[in-house]
mmCIF file of C-alpha atoms and ligand atoms in Angstrom:
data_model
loop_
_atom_site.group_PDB
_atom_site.id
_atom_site.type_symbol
_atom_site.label_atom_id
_atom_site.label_comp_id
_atom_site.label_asym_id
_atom_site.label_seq_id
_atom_site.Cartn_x
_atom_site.Cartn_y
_atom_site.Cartn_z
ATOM 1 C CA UNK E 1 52.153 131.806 157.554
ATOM 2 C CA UNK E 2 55.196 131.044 159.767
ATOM 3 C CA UNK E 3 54.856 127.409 159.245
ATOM 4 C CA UNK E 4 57.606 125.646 157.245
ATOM 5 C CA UNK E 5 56.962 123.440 154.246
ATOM 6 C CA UNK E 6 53.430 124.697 153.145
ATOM 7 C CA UNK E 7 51.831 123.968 150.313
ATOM 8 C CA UNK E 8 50.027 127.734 150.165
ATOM 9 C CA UNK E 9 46.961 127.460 148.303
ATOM 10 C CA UNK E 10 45.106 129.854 150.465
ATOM 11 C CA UNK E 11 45.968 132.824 148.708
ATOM 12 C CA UNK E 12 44.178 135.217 146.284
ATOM 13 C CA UNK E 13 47.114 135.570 144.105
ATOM 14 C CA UNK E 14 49.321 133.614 141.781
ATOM 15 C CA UNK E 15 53.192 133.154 142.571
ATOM 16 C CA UNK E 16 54.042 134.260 139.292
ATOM 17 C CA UNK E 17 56.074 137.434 139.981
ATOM 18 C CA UNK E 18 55.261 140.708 137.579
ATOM 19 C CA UNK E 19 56.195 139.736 133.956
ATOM 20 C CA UNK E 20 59.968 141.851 133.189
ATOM 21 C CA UNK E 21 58.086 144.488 130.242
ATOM 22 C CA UNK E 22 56.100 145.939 133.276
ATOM 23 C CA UNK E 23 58.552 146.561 135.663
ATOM 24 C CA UNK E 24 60.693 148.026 132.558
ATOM 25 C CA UNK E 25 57.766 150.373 132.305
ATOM 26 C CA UNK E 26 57.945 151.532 135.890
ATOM 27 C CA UNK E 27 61.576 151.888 135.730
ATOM 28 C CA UNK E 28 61.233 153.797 132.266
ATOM 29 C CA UNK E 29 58.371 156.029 134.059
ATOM 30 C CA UNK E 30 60.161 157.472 136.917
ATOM 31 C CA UNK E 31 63.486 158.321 134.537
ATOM 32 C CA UNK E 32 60.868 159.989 132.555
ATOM 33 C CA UNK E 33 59.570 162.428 135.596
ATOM 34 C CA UNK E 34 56.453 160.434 136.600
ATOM 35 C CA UNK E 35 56.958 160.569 140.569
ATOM 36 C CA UNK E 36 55.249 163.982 140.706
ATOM 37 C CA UNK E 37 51.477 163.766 142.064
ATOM 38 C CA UNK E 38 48.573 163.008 138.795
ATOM 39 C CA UNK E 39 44.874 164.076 138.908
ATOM 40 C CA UNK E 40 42.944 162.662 141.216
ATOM 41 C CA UNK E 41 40.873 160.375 138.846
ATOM 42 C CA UNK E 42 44.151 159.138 137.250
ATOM 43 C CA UNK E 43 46.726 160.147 134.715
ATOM 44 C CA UNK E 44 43.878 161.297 131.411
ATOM 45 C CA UNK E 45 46.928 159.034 129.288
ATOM 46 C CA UNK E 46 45.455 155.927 131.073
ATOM 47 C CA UNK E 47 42.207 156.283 131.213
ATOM 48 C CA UNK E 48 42.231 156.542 127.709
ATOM 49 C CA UNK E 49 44.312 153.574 127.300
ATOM 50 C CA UNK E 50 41.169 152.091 129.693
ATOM 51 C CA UNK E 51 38.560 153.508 127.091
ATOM 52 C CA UNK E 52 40.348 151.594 124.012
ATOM 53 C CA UNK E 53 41.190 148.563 125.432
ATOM 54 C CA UNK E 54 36.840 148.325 126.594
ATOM 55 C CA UNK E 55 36.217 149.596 122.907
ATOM 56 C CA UNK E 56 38.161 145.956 121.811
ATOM 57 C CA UNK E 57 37.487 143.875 124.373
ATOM 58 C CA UNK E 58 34.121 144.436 125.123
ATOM 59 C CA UNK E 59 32.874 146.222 122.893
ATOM 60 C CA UNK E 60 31.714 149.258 125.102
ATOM 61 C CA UNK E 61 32.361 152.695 124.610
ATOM 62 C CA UNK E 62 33.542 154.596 127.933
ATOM 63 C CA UNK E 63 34.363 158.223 128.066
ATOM 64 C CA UNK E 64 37.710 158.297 129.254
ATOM 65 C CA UNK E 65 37.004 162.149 131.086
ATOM 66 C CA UNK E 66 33.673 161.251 132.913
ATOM 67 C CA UNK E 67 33.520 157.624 133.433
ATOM 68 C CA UNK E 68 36.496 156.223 134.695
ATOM 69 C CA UNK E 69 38.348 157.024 138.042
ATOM 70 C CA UNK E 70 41.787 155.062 138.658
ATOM 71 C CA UNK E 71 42.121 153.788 141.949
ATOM 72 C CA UNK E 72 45.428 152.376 144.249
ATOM 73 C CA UNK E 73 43.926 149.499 143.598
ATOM 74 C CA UNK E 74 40.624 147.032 143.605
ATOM 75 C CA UNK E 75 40.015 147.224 146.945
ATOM 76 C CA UNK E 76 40.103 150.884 146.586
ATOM 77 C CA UNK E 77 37.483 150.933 143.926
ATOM 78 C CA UNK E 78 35.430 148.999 145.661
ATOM 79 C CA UNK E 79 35.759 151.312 149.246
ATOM 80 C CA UNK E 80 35.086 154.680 147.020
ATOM 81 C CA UNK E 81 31.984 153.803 145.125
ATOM 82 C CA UNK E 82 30.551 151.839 147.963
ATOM 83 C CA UNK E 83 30.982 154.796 150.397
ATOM 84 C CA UNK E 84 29.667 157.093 147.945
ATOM 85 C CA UNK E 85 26.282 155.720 147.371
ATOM 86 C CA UNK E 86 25.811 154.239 151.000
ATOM 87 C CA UNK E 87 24.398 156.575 153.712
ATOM 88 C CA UNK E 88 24.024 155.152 157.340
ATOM 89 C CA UNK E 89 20.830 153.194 157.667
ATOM 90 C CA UNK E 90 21.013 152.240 154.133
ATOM 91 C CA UNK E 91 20.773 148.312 153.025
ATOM 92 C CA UNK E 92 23.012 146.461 151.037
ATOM 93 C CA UNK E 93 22.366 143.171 149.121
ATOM 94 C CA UNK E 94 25.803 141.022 148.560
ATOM 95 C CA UNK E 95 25.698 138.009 146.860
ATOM 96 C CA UNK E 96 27.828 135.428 148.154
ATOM 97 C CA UNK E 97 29.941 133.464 148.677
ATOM 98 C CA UNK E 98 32.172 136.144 147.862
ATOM 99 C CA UNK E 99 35.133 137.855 148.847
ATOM 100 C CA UNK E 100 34.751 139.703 151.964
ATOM 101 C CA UNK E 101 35.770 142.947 151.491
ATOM 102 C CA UNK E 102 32.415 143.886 149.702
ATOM 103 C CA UNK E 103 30.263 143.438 152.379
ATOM 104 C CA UNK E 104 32.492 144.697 154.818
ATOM 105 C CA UNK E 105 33.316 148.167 153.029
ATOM 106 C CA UNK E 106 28.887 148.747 153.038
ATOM 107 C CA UNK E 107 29.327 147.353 157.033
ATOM 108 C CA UNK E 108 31.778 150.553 158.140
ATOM 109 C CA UNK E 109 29.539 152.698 155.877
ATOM 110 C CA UNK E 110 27.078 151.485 158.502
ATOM 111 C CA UNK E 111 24.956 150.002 155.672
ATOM 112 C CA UNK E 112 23.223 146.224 156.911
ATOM 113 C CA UNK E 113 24.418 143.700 154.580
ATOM 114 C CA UNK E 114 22.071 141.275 153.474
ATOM 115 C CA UNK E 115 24.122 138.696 152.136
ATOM 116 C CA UNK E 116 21.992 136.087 149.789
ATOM 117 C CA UNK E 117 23.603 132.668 149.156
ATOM 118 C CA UNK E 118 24.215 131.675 145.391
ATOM 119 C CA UNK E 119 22.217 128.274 145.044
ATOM 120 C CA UNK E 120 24.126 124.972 143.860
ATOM 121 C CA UNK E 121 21.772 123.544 140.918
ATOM 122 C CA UNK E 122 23.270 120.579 139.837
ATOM 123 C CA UNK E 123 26.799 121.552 139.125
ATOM 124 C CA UNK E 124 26.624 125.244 138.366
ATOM 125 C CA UNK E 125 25.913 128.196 141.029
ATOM 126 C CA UNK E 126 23.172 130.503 140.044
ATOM 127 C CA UNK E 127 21.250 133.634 141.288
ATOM 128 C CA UNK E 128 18.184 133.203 143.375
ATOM 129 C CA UNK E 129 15.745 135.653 141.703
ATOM 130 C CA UNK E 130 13.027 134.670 144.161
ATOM 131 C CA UNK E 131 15.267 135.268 147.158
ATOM 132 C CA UNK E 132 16.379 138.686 145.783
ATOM 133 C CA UNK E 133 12.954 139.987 145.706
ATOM 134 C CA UNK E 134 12.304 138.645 148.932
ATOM 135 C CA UNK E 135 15.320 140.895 150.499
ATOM 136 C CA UNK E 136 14.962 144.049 148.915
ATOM 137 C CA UNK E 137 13.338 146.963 151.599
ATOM 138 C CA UNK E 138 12.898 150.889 151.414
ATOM 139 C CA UNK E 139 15.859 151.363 152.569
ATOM 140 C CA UNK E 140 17.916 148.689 150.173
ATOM 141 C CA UNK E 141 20.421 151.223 148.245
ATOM 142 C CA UNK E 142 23.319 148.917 146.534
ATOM 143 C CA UNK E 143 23.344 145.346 145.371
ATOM 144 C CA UNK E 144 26.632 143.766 144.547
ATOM 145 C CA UNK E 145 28.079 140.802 142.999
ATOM 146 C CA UNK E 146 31.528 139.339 141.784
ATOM 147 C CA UNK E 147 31.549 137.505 138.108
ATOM 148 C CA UNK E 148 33.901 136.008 137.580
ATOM 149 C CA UNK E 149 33.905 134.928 141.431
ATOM 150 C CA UNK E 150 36.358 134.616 144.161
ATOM 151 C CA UNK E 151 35.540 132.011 145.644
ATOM 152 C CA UNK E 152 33.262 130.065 143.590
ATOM 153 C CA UNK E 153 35.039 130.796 139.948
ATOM 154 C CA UNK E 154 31.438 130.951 138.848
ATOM 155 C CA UNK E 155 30.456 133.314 136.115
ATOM 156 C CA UNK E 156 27.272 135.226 135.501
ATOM 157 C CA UNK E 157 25.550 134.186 132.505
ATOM 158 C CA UNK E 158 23.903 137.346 129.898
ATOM 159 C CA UNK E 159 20.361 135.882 131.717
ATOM 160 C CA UNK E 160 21.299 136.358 134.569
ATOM 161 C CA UNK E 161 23.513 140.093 133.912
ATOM 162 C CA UNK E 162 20.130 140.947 132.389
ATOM 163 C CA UNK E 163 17.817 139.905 135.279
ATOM 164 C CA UNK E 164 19.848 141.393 138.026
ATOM 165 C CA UNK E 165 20.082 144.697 136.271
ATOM 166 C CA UNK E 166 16.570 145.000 135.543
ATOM 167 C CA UNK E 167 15.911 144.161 139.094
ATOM 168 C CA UNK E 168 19.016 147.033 140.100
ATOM 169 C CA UNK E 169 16.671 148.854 137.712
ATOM 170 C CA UNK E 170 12.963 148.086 138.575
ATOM 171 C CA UNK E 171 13.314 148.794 142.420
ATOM 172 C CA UNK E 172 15.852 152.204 141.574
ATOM 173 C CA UNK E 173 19.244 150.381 143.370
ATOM 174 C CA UNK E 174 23.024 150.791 142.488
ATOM 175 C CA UNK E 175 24.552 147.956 140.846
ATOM 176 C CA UNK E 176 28.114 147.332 141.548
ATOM 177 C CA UNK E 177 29.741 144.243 139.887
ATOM 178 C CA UNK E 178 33.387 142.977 140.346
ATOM 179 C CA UNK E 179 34.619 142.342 137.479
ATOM 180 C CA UNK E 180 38.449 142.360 138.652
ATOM 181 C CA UNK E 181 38.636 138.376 136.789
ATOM 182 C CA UNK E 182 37.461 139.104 133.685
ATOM 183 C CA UNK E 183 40.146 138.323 131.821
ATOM 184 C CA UNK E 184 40.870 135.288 133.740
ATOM 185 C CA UNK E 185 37.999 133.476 131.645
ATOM 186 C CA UNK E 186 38.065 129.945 130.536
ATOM 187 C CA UNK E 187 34.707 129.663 128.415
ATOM 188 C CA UNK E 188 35.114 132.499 125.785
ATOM 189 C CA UNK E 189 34.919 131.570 122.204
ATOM 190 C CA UNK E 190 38.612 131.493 122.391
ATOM 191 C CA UNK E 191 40.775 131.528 125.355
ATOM 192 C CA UNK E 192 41.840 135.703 126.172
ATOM 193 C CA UNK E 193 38.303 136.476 125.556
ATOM 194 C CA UNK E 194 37.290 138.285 128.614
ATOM 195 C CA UNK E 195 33.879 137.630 130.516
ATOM 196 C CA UNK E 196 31.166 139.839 129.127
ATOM 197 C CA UNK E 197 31.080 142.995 131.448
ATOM 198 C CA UNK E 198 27.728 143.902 132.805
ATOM 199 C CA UNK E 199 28.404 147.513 131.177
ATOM 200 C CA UNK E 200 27.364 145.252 127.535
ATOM 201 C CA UNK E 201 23.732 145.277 128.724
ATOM 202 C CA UNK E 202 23.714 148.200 130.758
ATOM 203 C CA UNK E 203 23.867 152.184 129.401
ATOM 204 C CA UNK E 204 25.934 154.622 130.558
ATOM 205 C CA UNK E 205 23.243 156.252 132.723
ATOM 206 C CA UNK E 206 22.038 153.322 134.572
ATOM 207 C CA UNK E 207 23.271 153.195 138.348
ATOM 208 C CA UNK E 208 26.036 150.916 137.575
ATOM 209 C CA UNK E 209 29.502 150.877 138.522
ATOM 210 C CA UNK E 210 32.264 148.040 137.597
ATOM 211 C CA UNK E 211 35.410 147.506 139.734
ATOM 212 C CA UNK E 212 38.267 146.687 138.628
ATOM 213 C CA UNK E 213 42.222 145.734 139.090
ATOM 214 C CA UNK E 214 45.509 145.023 137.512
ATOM 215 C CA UNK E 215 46.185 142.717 140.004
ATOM 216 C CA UNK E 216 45.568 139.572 138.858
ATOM 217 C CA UNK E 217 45.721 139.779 135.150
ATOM 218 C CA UNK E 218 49.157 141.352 135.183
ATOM 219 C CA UNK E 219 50.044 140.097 138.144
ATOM 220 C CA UNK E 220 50.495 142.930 139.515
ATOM 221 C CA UNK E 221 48.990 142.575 143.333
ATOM 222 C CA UNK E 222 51.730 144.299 144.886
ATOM 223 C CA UNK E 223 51.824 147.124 142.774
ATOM 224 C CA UNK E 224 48.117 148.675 144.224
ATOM 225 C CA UNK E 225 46.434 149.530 140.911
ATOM 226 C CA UNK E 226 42.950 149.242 139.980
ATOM 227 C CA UNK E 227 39.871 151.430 138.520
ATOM 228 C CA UNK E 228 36.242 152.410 138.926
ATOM 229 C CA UNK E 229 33.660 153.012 135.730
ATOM 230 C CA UNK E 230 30.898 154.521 136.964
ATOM 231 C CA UNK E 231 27.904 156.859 135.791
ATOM 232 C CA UNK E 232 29.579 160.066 135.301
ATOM 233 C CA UNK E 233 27.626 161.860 138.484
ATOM 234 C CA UNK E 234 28.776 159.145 140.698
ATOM 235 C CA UNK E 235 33.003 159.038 139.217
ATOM 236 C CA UNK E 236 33.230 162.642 139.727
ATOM 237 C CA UNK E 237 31.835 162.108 143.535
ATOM 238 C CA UNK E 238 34.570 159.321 143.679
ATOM 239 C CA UNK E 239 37.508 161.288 141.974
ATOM 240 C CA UNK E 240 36.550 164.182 144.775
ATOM 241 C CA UNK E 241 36.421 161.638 147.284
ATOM 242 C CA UNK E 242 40.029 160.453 146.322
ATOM 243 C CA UNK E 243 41.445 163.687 147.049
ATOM 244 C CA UNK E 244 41.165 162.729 150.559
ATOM 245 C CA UNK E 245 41.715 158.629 150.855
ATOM 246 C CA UNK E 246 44.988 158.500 148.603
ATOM 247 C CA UNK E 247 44.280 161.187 146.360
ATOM 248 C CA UNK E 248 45.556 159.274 143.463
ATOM 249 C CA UNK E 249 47.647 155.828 142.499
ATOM 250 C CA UNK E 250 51.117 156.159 142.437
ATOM 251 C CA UNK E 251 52.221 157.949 138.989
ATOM 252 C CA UNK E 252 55.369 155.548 137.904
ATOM 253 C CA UNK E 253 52.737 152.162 138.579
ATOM 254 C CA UNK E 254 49.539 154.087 136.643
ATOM 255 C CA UNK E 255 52.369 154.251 133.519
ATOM 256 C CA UNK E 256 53.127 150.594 133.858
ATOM 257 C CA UNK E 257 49.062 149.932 133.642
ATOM 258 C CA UNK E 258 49.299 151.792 130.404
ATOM 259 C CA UNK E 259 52.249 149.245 129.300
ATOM 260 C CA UNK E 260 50.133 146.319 130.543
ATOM 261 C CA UNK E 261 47.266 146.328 128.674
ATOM 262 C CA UNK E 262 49.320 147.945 125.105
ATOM 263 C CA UNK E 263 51.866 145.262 125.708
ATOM 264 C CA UNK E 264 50.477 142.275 128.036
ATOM 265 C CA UNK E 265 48.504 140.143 125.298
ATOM 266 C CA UNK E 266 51.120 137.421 124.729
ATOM 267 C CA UNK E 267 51.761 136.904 128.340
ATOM 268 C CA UNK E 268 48.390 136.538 129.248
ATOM 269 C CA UNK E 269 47.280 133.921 127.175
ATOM 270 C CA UNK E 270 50.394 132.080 128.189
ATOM 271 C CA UNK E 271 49.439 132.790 131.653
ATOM 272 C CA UNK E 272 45.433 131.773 131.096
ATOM 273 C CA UNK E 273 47.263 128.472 129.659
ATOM 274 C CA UNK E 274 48.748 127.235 132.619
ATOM 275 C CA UNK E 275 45.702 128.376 134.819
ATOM 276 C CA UNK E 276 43.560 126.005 132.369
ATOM 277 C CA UNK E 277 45.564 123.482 132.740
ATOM 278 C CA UNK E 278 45.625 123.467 136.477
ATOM 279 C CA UNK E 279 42.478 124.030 136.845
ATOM 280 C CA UNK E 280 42.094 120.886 134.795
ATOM 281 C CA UNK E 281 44.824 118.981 136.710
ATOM 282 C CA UNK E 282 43.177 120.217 140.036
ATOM 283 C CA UNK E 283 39.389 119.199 138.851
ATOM 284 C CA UNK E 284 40.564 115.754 137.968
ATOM 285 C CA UNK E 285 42.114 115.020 140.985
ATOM 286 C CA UNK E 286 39.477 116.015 143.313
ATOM 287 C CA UNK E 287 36.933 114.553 140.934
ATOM 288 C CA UNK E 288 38.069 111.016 142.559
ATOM 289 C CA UNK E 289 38.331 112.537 146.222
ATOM 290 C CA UNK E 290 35.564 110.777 148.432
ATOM 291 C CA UNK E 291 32.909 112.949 149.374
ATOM 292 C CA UNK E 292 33.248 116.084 147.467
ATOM 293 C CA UNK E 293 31.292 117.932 144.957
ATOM 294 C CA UNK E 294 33.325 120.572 143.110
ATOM 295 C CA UNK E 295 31.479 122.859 140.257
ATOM 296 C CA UNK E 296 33.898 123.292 137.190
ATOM 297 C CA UNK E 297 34.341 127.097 137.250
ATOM 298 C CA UNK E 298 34.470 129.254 133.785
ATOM 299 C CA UNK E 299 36.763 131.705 135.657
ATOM 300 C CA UNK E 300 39.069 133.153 137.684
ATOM 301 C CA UNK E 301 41.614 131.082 139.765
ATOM 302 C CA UNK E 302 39.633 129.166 142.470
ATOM 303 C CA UNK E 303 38.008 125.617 143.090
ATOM 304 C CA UNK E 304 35.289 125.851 145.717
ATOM 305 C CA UNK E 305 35.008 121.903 146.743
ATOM 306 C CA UNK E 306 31.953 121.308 149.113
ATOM 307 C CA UNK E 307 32.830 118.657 151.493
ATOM 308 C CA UNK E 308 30.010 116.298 152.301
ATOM 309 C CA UNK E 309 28.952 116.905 156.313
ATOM 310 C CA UNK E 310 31.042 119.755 156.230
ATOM 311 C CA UNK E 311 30.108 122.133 158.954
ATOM 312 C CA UNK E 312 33.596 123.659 160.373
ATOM 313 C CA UNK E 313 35.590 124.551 157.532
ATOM 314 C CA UNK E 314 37.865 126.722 159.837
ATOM 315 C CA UNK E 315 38.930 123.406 162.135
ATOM 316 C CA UNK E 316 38.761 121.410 158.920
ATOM 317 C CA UNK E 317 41.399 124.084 157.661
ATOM 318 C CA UNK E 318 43.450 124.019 160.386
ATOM 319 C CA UNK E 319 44.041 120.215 160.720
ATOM 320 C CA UNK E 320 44.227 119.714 157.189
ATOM 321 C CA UNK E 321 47.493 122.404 157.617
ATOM 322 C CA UNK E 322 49.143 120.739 161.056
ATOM 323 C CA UNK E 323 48.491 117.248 159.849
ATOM 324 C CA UNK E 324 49.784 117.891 155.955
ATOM 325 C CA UNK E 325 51.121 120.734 155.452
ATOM 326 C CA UNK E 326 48.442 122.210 152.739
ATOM 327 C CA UNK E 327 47.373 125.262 153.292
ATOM 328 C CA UNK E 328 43.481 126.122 151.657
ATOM 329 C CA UNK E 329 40.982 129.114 152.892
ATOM 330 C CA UNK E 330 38.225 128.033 155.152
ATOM 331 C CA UNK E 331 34.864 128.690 152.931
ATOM 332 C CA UNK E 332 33.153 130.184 156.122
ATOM 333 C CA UNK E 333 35.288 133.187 155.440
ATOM 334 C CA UNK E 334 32.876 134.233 152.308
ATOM 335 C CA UNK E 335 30.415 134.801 154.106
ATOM 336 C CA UNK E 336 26.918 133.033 153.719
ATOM 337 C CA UNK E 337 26.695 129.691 151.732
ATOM 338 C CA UNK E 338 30.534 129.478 151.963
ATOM 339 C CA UNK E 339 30.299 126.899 155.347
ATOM 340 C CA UNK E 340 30.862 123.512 154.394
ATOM 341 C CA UNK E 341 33.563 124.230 151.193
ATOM 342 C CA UNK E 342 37.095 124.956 151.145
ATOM 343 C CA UNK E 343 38.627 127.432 148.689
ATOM 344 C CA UNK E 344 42.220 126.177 146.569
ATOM 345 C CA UNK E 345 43.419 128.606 144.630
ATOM 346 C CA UNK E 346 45.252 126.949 141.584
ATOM 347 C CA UNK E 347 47.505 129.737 140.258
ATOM 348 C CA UNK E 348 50.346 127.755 141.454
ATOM 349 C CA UNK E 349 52.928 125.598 139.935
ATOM 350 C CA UNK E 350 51.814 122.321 138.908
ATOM 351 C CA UNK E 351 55.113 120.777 141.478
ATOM 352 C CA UNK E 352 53.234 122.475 144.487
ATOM 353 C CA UNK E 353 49.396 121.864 142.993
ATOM 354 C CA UNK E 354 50.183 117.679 142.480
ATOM 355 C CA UNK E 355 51.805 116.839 145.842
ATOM 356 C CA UNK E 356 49.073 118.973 147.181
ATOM 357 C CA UNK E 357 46.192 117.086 145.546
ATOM 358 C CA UNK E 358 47.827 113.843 146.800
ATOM 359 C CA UNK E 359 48.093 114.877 150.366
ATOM 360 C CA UNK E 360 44.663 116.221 150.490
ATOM 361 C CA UNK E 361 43.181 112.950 149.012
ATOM 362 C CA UNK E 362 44.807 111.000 151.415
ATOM 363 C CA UNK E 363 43.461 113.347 153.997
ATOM 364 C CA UNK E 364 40.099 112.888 153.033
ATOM 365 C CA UNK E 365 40.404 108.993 152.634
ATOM 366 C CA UNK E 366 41.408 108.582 156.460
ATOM 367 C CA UNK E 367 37.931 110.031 156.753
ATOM 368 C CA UNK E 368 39.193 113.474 157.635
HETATM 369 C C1 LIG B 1 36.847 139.666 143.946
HETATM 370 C C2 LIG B 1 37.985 140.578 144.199
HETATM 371 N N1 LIG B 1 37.810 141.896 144.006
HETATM 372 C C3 LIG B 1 38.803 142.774 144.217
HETATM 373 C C4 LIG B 1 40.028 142.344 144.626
HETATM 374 C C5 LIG B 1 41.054 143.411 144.866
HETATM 375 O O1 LIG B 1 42.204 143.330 144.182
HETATM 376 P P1 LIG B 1 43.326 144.433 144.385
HETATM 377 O O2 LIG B 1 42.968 145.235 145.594
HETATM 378 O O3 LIG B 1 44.604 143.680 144.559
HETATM 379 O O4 LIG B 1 43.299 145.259 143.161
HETATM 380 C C6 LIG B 1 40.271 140.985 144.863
HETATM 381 C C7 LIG B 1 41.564 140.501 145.370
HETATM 382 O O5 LIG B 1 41.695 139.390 145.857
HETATM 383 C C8 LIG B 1 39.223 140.082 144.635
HETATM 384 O O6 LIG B 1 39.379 138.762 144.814
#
């Protein structure tokens, strides 16, 4: 991160700083008296504003009271309802590649993570049913899984939301799925229409719990805002829990979440515009790299090239950043299946993503 002159592709994030109506909201909120602490599952004003915006985007009716817990954040979603559903002893199933945090939230809840490789068929990940089946014990408790992905930009298919929960469902497990890139969804019938959330198929008493962020659809990383929707038994464990992680997320940011989703329409789609389009730039450059086979992903902000004989992304990484001066994530840090690809996150300008493309091409062509 100290090096000078880096293209920076290796982050999770996009370099587009927190559109100016959201930051207005925050500034508006603490002149208005919101720096005093909320309720621990979130101001009741937001998680209504949560309820509505599921009730038009996805068709899914939430009960704002019982079924939705805000959170400082994804990652903090993802740490409460793991650790309340995971005693010691207890076995997790992650499918991966994926974002590590996951797996390693069920690790220091002493929970053994089995993590199952999505297969490449062709030129589209998918779930391996079979496999599944194969891993699930006594003492299995929680299966996870990220749609759309980070790092694979792969996104689940209704078949395959279906299957999974039937199999959460047939052998009594807790579903989470991380939906924190649903709006960043390229294959809708029209572009801002967010992946289908799992909570379409499933009912509101199945063991299923959704995480989710502000992060990256407002960009709004730094501001540590996110949410949980959850069965109703398990978000009142998790707004209980809360009282003693963070108790709640800051009041001022929770009121700029409200002014996001009321407000953040037009600047999304302009924001999903120039994501398409470098994704599209990206795709088409690497398309003529030698050696690589890259799956076009329906989401998120990620290409997940697998390099042909491949087997030390981390070295690969490194020289790829002391010889050129591109910086990409080393797929062997997503755990299993991710050895052998390299993650580029695209949410960059297209005057960082093109010289970046070039250098990496000839970087492959000297036979890298
Ligand atoms: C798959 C996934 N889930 C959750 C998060 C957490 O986002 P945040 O903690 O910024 O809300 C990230 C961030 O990179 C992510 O990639």
């Amino acid at each position: 991160m100290s090096m000078d002159g880096v293209l920076r592709l290796y982050f999770g994030e996009s370099n587009v700083p927190t559109p100016d109506y959201i930051k207005q909201a925050a500034v508006r909120a603490m002149n208005d008296g919101f720096t005093f602490y909320t309720e621990n599952a979130g101001l009741p004003s937001l998680r209504r504003a949560l309820a509505d915006y599921y009730r038009r985007l996805q068709n899914v009716e939430l009960d704002p009271a019982r079924e939705i817990v805000i959170t400082a954040s994804g990652v903090q979603a993802l740490n409460l309802g793991i650790r309340a559903v995971l005693d010691p002893g207890t076995e997790t199933i992650a499918l991966t590649p994926s974002w590590p945090n996951g797996s390693a939230n069920a690790m220091m809840d002493h929970s053994k993570v089995i993590q199952l490789a999505h297969p490449l068929c062709g030129d589209r990940y998918r779930i391996d049913f079979d496999a599944l089946e194969r891993a699930v014990t006594p003492n299995t408790r929680l299966i996870f899984y990220t749609s759309p992905s980070n790092p694979l930009g792969w996104v689940a298919t209704e078949e395959e939301q279906q299957r999974i929960l039937d199999f959460a469902r047939r052998h009594n497990l807790w579903l989470l799925a991380d939906e924190v890139y649903d709006r960043l969804y390229y294959s809708g019938a029209k572009l801002g229409d967010p992946a289908p959330s799992i909570l379409r198929k499933a009912t509101r008493d199945d063991a299923v719990m959704v995480v989710h962020s502000f992060s990256k659809s407002y960009c709004m990383t730094g501001w540590r805002l996110g949410y949980l929707i959850a069965r109703a038994d398990l978000a009142m464990k998790c707004t209980q829990l809360n009282e003693f992680v963070v108790s709640h997320a800051p009041s001022f940011t929770q009121k700029a979440g409200e002014t996001a989703l009321a407000e953040g329409e037009p600047e999304l789609l302009r924001f999903l515009e120039r994501l398409k389009q470098n994704r599209d730039l990206c795709l088409d450059a690497l398309s003529s790299m030698p050696g690589l086979t890259v799956p076009k992903p329906d989401g998120a902000f990620y290409l997940f090239p697998r390099v042909e004989g491949l087997t030390d992304s981390f070295s690969f990484c490194r020289r790829l950043l002391e010889e050129t001066r591109v910086g990409l994530a080393p797929g062997v840090a997503f755990g299993e299946g991710g050895e052998g690809s390299v993650r580029i996150c695209y949410a960059a300008e297209q005057s960082i993503l093109e010289p970046a493309m070039e250098r990496f091409s000839k970087f492959l062509r000297a036979g890298a």
